[in-house]
Amino acid sequence: MKNIILFGKPGAGKGTQAEFLKVTFDLIHISTGDVFRFNLKNETPLGILAKGYMDNGDLVPDEVTIQMLEGEVDKHPNAAGFIFDGFPRTTSQAEALDTFLSKKAMSISATLALEVSEDILVKRLLNRGKDSGRADDQDEEKIRNRFAEYNSKTAPLIDFYKAQGKFHPINGEGSITSIAEQLTDIVEQL
Ligand code: AMP
């Protein structure tokens, strides 16, 4: 089983690359941001709870996010593996994920980190916001707050996965195809 974490700041290309990996390796793609947006659009209790956090570019509380992620994994008991996109984003999410997977005799195979400078990311996100209409992509202040959330709460996971020998940094500023090739090479060897 291949269980991959796609790691990186907002706009680094996690969603785009997940689409390639999902098809190539027949994996289930779980994007916590997409699940939250689906709930928001459908005005579910979870969506209503998450809205305020998402609109400001803050992280949704761990308990809620962890429970949601576990529910998504449980929907696919026969999966060949998973791509976790946008999860985990805090140390307690990463620890909860390890505990949850180990109860199912599963584990994380690798964390693939797409590295892109913040100045490039701001341009990408503002562009994406024009098409997607995402409120959190349309305002530079909110985008900078998402980076601040990443730098304080998510960046410590780099050492968490390095300590497990699972961290693979990739330059995320190249072409989509060449990044996809690099990721595919790594995943093939897992
Ligand atoms: P994304 O599409 O991954 O950039 O996520 C959009 C927003 O959803 C984030 O800014 C957070 O408010 C929320 N979100 C997504 N994933 C998580 C997570 N793992 N933990 C907490 N909040 C999350």
PDB file of C-alpha atoms and ligand atoms in Angstrom:
ATOM      1  CA  MET A   1       0.000   0.000   0.000  1.00  0.00           C
ATOM      2  CA  LYS A   2       1.265   3.477  -0.832  1.00  0.00           C
ATOM      3  CA  ASN A   3       0.108   6.249   1.485  1.00  0.00           C
ATOM      4  CA  ILE A   4       1.484   9.597   0.406  1.00  0.00           C
ATOM      5  CA  ILE A   5       1.343  13.006   2.043  1.00  0.00           C
ATOM      6  CA  LEU A   6       1.539  15.925  -0.369  1.00  0.00           C
ATOM      7  CA  PHE A   7       3.080  18.697   1.638  1.00  0.00           C
ATOM      8  CA  GLY A   8       3.646  22.372   0.897  1.00  0.00           C
ATOM      9  CA  LYS A   9       2.321  25.878   1.357  1.00  0.00           C
ATOM     10  CA  PRO A  10      -1.013  26.943  -0.144  1.00  0.00           C
ATOM     11  CA  GLY A  11      -0.628  27.199  -3.926  1.00  0.00           C
ATOM     12  CA  ALA A  12       2.444  24.938  -4.115  1.00  0.00           C
ATOM     13  CA  GLY A  13       0.659  22.610  -6.568  1.00  0.00           C
ATOM     14  CA  LYS A  14      -0.466  19.817  -4.241  1.00  0.00           C
ATOM     15  CA  GLY A  15      -3.916  19.480  -5.829  1.00  0.00           C
ATOM     16  CA  THR A  16      -2.532  19.489  -9.374  1.00  0.00           C
ATOM     17  CA  GLN A  17       0.093  16.850  -8.611  1.00  0.00           C
ATOM     18  CA  ALA A  18      -2.391  14.755  -6.624  1.00  0.00           C
ATOM     19  CA  GLU A  19      -4.455  14.356  -9.799  1.00  0.00           C
ATOM     20  CA  PHE A  20      -1.459  12.800 -11.612  1.00  0.00           C
ATOM     21  CA  LEU A  21      -0.444  10.502  -8.770  1.00  0.00           C
ATOM     22  CA  LYS A  22      -4.009   9.397  -8.181  1.00  0.00           C
ATOM     23  CA  VAL A  23      -4.378   8.178 -11.773  1.00  0.00           C
ATOM     24  CA  THR A  24      -0.879   6.694 -12.081  1.00  0.00           C
ATOM     25  CA  PHE A  25      -0.987   4.693  -8.858  1.00  0.00           C
ATOM     26  CA  ASP A  26      -4.744   4.184  -8.415  1.00  0.00           C
ATOM     27  CA  LEU A  27      -4.842   6.016  -5.098  1.00  0.00           C
ATOM     28  CA  ILE A  28      -7.693   7.727  -3.254  1.00  0.00           C
ATOM     29  CA  HIS A  29      -7.108  11.494  -3.109  1.00  0.00           C
ATOM     30  CA  ILE A  30      -8.305  13.192   0.069  1.00  0.00           C
ATOM     31  CA  SER A  31      -7.994  16.979   0.115  1.00  0.00           C
ATOM     32  CA  THR A  32      -9.172  18.309   3.475  1.00  0.00           C
ATOM     33  CA  GLY A  33      -9.595  21.782   1.912  1.00  0.00           C
ATOM     34  CA  ASP A  34     -11.908  20.297  -0.763  1.00  0.00           C
ATOM     35  CA  VAL A  35     -13.916  18.369   1.848  1.00  0.00           C
ATOM     36  CA  PHE A  36     -14.317  21.548   3.910  1.00  0.00           C
ATOM     37  CA  ARG A  37     -15.347  23.538   0.807  1.00  0.00           C
ATOM     38  CA  PHE A  38     -17.911  20.855  -0.109  1.00  0.00           C
ATOM     39  CA  ASN A  39     -19.398  21.118   3.389  1.00  0.00           C
ATOM     40  CA  LEU A  40     -19.352  24.895   3.231  1.00  0.00           C
ATOM     41  CA  LYS A  41     -21.174  24.929  -0.106  1.00  0.00           C
ATOM     42  CA  ASN A  42     -23.806  22.538   1.224  1.00  0.00           C
ATOM     43  CA  GLU A  43     -24.116  24.469   4.494  1.00  0.00           C
ATOM     44  CA  THR A  44     -23.645  21.370   6.643  1.00  0.00           C
ATOM     45  CA  PRO A  45     -22.959  21.859  10.381  1.00  0.00           C
ATOM     46  CA  LEU A  46     -19.282  21.073   9.653  1.00  0.00           C
ATOM     47  CA  GLY A  47     -19.208  23.663   6.856  1.00  0.00           C
ATOM     48  CA  ILE A  48     -20.828  26.302   9.047  1.00  0.00           C
ATOM     49  CA  LEU A  49     -18.287  25.615  11.788  1.00  0.00           C
ATOM     50  CA  ALA A  50     -15.331  25.747   9.382  1.00  0.00           C
ATOM     51  CA  LYS A  51     -16.423  28.852   7.457  1.00  0.00           C
ATOM     52  CA  GLY A  52     -15.103  31.527   9.804  1.00  0.00           C
ATOM     53  CA  TYR A  53     -11.697  29.886  10.031  1.00  0.00           C
ATOM     54  CA  MET A  54     -11.415  29.304   6.299  1.00  0.00           C
ATOM     55  CA  ASP A  55     -12.541  32.809   5.346  1.00  0.00           C
ATOM     56  CA  ASN A  56      -9.760  34.276   7.470  1.00  0.00           C
ATOM     57  CA  GLY A  57      -7.138  31.793   6.351  1.00  0.00           C
ATOM     58  CA  ASP A  58      -6.901  30.250   9.828  1.00  0.00           C
ATOM     59  CA  LEU A  59      -6.658  26.521  10.420  1.00  0.00           C
ATOM     60  CA  VAL A  60      -9.845  24.725  11.432  1.00  0.00           C
ATOM     61  CA  PRO A  61      -9.455  23.184  14.935  1.00  0.00           C
ATOM     62  CA  ASP A  62      -7.632  19.855  15.077  1.00  0.00           C
ATOM     63  CA  GLU A  63     -10.385  17.716  16.666  1.00  0.00           C
ATOM     64  CA  VAL A  64     -12.837  18.604  13.883  1.00  0.00           C
ATOM     65  CA  THR A  65     -10.294  18.138  11.094  1.00  0.00           C
ATOM     66  CA  ILE A  66      -8.922  14.849  12.408  1.00  0.00           C
ATOM     67  CA  GLN A  67     -12.397  13.365  12.806  1.00  0.00           C
ATOM     68  CA  MET A  68     -13.327  14.436   9.295  1.00  0.00           C
ATOM     69  CA  LEU A  69     -10.144  12.959   7.798  1.00  0.00           C
ATOM     70  CA  GLU A  70     -10.678   9.635   9.567  1.00  0.00           C
ATOM     71  CA  GLY A  71     -14.245   9.531   8.249  1.00  0.00           C
ATOM     72  CA  GLU A  72     -12.957  10.053   4.689  1.00  0.00           C
ATOM     73  CA  VAL A  73     -10.385   7.241   5.005  1.00  0.00           C
ATOM     74  CA  ASP A  74     -13.020   4.898   6.437  1.00  0.00           C
ATOM     75  CA  LYS A  75     -15.159   5.408   3.311  1.00  0.00           C
ATOM     76  CA  HIS A  76     -12.542   3.455   1.294  1.00  0.00           C
ATOM     77  CA  PRO A  77     -11.756   0.150   3.044  1.00  0.00           C
ATOM     78  CA  ASN A  78     -10.400  -1.458  -0.142  1.00  0.00           C
ATOM     79  CA  ALA A  79      -8.159   1.371  -1.324  1.00  0.00           C
ATOM     80  CA  ALA A  80      -4.737   0.609  -2.815  1.00  0.00           C
ATOM     81  CA  GLY A  81      -3.491   3.657  -0.921  1.00  0.00           C
ATOM     82  CA  PHE A  82      -4.198   7.302  -0.206  1.00  0.00           C
ATOM     83  CA  ILE A  83      -2.905  10.730  -1.110  1.00  0.00           C
ATOM     84  CA  PHE A  84      -3.327  13.110   1.808  1.00  0.00           C
ATOM     85  CA  ASP A  85      -3.436  16.647   0.409  1.00  0.00           C
ATOM     86  CA  GLY A  86      -3.517  19.478   2.940  1.00  0.00           C
ATOM     87  CA  PHE A  87      -3.413  17.077   5.898  1.00  0.00           C
ATOM     88  CA  PRO A  88      -1.703  16.878   8.348  1.00  0.00           C
ATOM     89  CA  ARG A  89      -1.080  20.564   9.027  1.00  0.00           C
ATOM     90  CA  THR A  90      -0.179  20.410  12.731  1.00  0.00           C
ATOM     91  CA  THR A  91       1.918  18.080  14.862  1.00  0.00           C
ATOM     92  CA  SER A  92      -1.158  16.774  16.639  1.00  0.00           C
ATOM     93  CA  GLN A  93      -2.806  15.989  13.275  1.00  0.00           C
ATOM     94  CA  ALA A  94       0.348  14.103  12.219  1.00  0.00           C
ATOM     95  CA  GLU A  95       0.427  12.132  15.459  1.00  0.00           C
ATOM     96  CA  ALA A  96      -3.292  11.360  15.204  1.00  0.00           C
ATOM     97  CA  LEU A  97      -2.791  10.186  11.616  1.00  0.00           C
ATOM     98  CA  ASP A  98       0.036   7.808  12.600  1.00  0.00           C
ATOM     99  CA  THR A  99      -2.063   6.364  15.447  1.00  0.00           C
ATOM    100  CA  PHE A 100      -5.160   6.017  13.266  1.00  0.00           C
ATOM    101  CA  LEU A 101      -3.262   4.321  10.416  1.00  0.00           C
ATOM    102  CA  SER A 102      -1.347   1.971  12.696  1.00  0.00           C
ATOM    103  CA  LYS A 103      -4.641   0.670  14.119  1.00  0.00           C
ATOM    104  CA  LYS A 104      -5.453  -0.382  10.544  1.00  0.00           C
ATOM    105  CA  ALA A 105      -1.975  -1.870   9.993  1.00  0.00           C
ATOM    106  CA  MET A 106      -1.251   1.027   7.636  1.00  0.00           C
ATOM    107  CA  SER A 107       1.438   3.703   7.661  1.00  0.00           C
ATOM    108  CA  ILE A 108       2.673   6.750   5.776  1.00  0.00           C
ATOM    109  CA  SER A 109       5.026   5.717   2.959  1.00  0.00           C
ATOM    110  CA  ALA A 110       6.419   9.175   2.159  1.00  0.00           C
ATOM    111  CA  THR A 111       5.884  12.897   2.555  1.00  0.00           C
ATOM    112  CA  LEU A 112       6.483  14.707  -0.736  1.00  0.00           C
ATOM    113  CA  ALA A 113       7.094  18.414  -0.149  1.00  0.00           C
ATOM    114  CA  LEU A 114       6.645  20.916  -2.977  1.00  0.00           C
ATOM    115  CA  GLU A 115       8.884  23.910  -2.286  1.00  0.00           C
ATOM    116  CA  VAL A 116       7.934  27.274  -3.794  1.00  0.00           C
ATOM    117  CA  SER A 117       8.847  30.805  -2.655  1.00  0.00           C
ATOM    118  CA  GLU A 118       6.100  32.874  -1.017  1.00  0.00           C
ATOM    119  CA  ASP A 119       6.308  35.650  -3.639  1.00  0.00           C
ATOM    120  CA  ILE A 120       5.562  33.178  -6.440  1.00  0.00           C
ATOM    121  CA  LEU A 121       2.796  31.604  -4.355  1.00  0.00           C
ATOM    122  CA  VAL A 122       1.047  34.944  -3.776  1.00  0.00           C
ATOM    123  CA  LYS A 123       0.921  35.523  -7.552  1.00  0.00           C
ATOM    124  CA  ARG A 124      -0.346  31.987  -8.202  1.00  0.00           C
ATOM    125  CA  LEU A 125      -3.045  32.218  -5.527  1.00  0.00           C
ATOM    126  CA  LEU A 126      -4.309  35.653  -6.608  1.00  0.00           C
ATOM    127  CA  ASN A 127      -4.558  34.288 -10.153  1.00  0.00           C
ATOM    128  CA  ARG A 128      -6.359  31.167  -8.968  1.00  0.00           C
ATOM    129  CA  GLY A 129      -8.747  33.350  -6.956  1.00  0.00           C
ATOM    130  CA  LYS A 130      -9.882  35.126 -10.139  1.00  0.00           C
ATOM    131  CA  ASP A 131     -11.144  31.837 -11.619  1.00  0.00           C
ATOM    132  CA  SER A 132     -12.165  29.872  -8.543  1.00  0.00           C
ATOM    133  CA  GLY A 133     -13.882  32.688  -6.675  1.00  0.00           C
ATOM    134  CA  ARG A 134     -12.311  31.364  -3.442  1.00  0.00           C
ATOM    135  CA  ALA A 135     -12.462  34.192  -0.893  1.00  0.00           C
ATOM    136  CA  ASP A 136      -9.246  33.026   0.747  1.00  0.00           C
ATOM    137  CA  ASP A 137      -7.382  33.305  -2.600  1.00  0.00           C
ATOM    138  CA  GLN A 138      -8.523  36.838  -3.411  1.00  0.00           C
ATOM    139  CA  ASP A 139      -7.008  38.863  -0.606  1.00  0.00           C
ATOM    140  CA  GLU A 140      -3.241  39.144  -0.120  1.00  0.00           C
ATOM    141  CA  GLU A 141      -3.641  39.692   3.621  1.00  0.00           C
ATOM    142  CA  LYS A 142      -5.542  36.397   3.988  1.00  0.00           C
ATOM    143  CA  ILE A 143      -2.961  34.640   1.826  1.00  0.00           C
ATOM    144  CA  ARG A 144      -0.131  35.986   4.029  1.00  0.00           C
ATOM    145  CA  ASN A 145      -2.062  34.775   7.091  1.00  0.00           C
ATOM    146  CA  ARG A 146      -2.239  31.279   5.581  1.00  0.00           C
ATOM    147  CA  PHE A 147       1.553  31.363   5.164  1.00  0.00           C
ATOM    148  CA  ALA A 148       1.899  32.515   8.780  1.00  0.00           C
ATOM    149  CA  GLU A 149      -0.277  29.581   9.879  1.00  0.00           C
ATOM    150  CA  TYR A 150       1.897  27.263   7.794  1.00  0.00           C
ATOM    151  CA  ASN A 151       5.161  28.676   9.129  1.00  0.00           C
ATOM    152  CA  SER A 152       4.147  28.444  12.774  1.00  0.00           C
ATOM    153  CA  LYS A 153       2.011  25.274  12.843  1.00  0.00           C
ATOM    154  CA  THR A 154       2.790  23.180   9.747  1.00  0.00           C
ATOM    155  CA  ALA A 155       6.526  23.725   9.153  1.00  0.00           C
ATOM    156  CA  PRO A 156       7.455  21.710  12.303  1.00  0.00           C
ATOM    157  CA  LEU A 157       6.173  18.638  10.447  1.00  0.00           C
ATOM    158  CA  ILE A 158       9.249  18.808   8.210  1.00  0.00           C
ATOM    159  CA  ASP A 159      11.370  17.634  11.154  1.00  0.00           C
ATOM    160  CA  PHE A 160       8.643  15.193  12.235  1.00  0.00           C
ATOM    161  CA  TYR A 161       8.816  13.347   8.889  1.00  0.00           C
ATOM    162  CA  LYS A 162      12.588  13.800   8.513  1.00  0.00           C
ATOM    163  CA  ALA A 163      12.987  11.995  11.844  1.00  0.00           C
ATOM    164  CA  GLN A 164      10.970   9.116  10.345  1.00  0.00           C
ATOM    165  CA  GLY A 165      13.139   9.147   7.187  1.00  0.00           C
ATOM    166  CA  LYS A 166      10.084   9.913   5.067  1.00  0.00           C
ATOM    167  CA  PHE A 167      10.639  13.515   3.955  1.00  0.00           C
ATOM    168  CA  HIS A 168      11.295  14.170   0.233  1.00  0.00           C
ATOM    169  CA  PRO A 169      11.706  17.848  -0.774  1.00  0.00           C
ATOM    170  CA  ILE A 170      11.022  18.710  -4.431  1.00  0.00           C
ATOM    171  CA  ASN A 171      11.515  22.042  -6.196  1.00  0.00           C
ATOM    172  CA  GLY A 172       7.939  23.083  -6.967  1.00  0.00           C
ATOM    173  CA  GLU A 173       8.856  25.998  -9.223  1.00  0.00           C
ATOM    174  CA  GLY A 174       9.474  23.922 -12.383  1.00  0.00           C
ATOM    175  CA  SER A 175       6.957  22.818 -15.018  1.00  0.00           C
ATOM    176  CA  ILE A 176       3.954  20.756 -13.912  1.00  0.00           C
ATOM    177  CA  THR A 177       5.131  17.828 -16.069  1.00  0.00           C
ATOM    178  CA  SER A 178       8.674  17.757 -14.761  1.00  0.00           C
ATOM    179  CA  ILE A 179       7.471  17.928 -11.150  1.00  0.00           C
ATOM    180  CA  ALA A 180       4.999  15.111 -11.856  1.00  0.00           C
ATOM    181  CA  GLU A 181       7.870  13.007 -13.259  1.00  0.00           C
ATOM    182  CA  GLN A 182      10.004  13.575 -10.168  1.00  0.00           C
ATOM    183  CA  LEU A 183       7.124  12.639  -7.861  1.00  0.00           C
ATOM    184  CA  THR A 184       6.313   9.553  -9.922  1.00  0.00           C
ATOM    185  CA  ASP A 185       9.957   8.388  -9.688  1.00  0.00           C
ATOM    186  CA  ILE A 186       9.866   8.660  -5.901  1.00  0.00           C
ATOM    187  CA  VAL A 187       6.478   6.948  -5.513  1.00  0.00           C
ATOM    188  CA  GLU A 188       7.508   4.094  -7.839  1.00  0.00           C
ATOM    189  CA  GLN A 189      10.372   3.252  -5.495  1.00  0.00           C
ATOM    190  CA  LEU A 190       8.227   3.118  -2.351  1.00  0.00           C
TER     191      LEU A 190
HETATM  192  P1  AMP B   1      -6.537  24.307   1.324  1.00  0.00           P
HETATM  193  O1  AMP B   1      -7.488  24.150   0.184  1.00  0.00           O
HETATM  194  O2  AMP B   1      -5.774  23.047   1.622  1.00  0.00           O
HETATM  195  O3  AMP B   1      -5.632  25.498   1.158  1.00  0.00           O
HETATM  196  O4  AMP B   1      -7.418  24.576   2.628  1.00  0.00           O
HETATM  197  C1  AMP B   1      -8.290  25.684   2.695  1.00  0.00           C
HETATM  198  C2  AMP B   1      -8.635  25.975   4.150  1.00  0.00           C
HETATM  199  O5  AMP B   1      -9.283  24.827   4.729  1.00  0.00           O
HETATM  200  C3  AMP B   1      -7.433  26.234   5.068  1.00  0.00           C
HETATM  201  O6  AMP B   1      -6.992  27.582   5.008  1.00  0.00           O
HETATM  202  C4  AMP B   1      -8.027  25.874   6.421  1.00  0.00           C
HETATM  203  O7  AMP B   1      -8.899  26.886   6.896  1.00  0.00           O
HETATM  204  C5  AMP B   1      -8.878  24.656   6.089  1.00  0.00           C
HETATM  205  N1  AMP B   1      -8.085  23.401   6.188  1.00  0.00           N
HETATM  206  C6  AMP B   1      -7.781  22.533   5.188  1.00  0.00           C
HETATM  207  N2  AMP B   1      -7.049  21.503   5.652  1.00  0.00           N
HETATM  208  C7  AMP B   1      -6.876  21.716   6.971  1.00  0.00           C
HETATM  209  C8  AMP B   1      -6.190  21.023   8.014  1.00  0.00           C
HETATM  210  N3  AMP B   1      -5.512  19.877   7.769  1.00  0.00           N
HETATM  211  N4  AMP B   1      -6.233  21.542   9.261  1.00  0.00           N
HETATM  212  C9  AMP B   1      -6.897  22.675   9.527  1.00  0.00           C
HETATM  213  N5  AMP B   1      -7.535  23.403   8.601  1.00  0.00           N
HETATM  214  C10 AMP B   1      -7.543  22.932   7.321  1.00  0.00           C
END
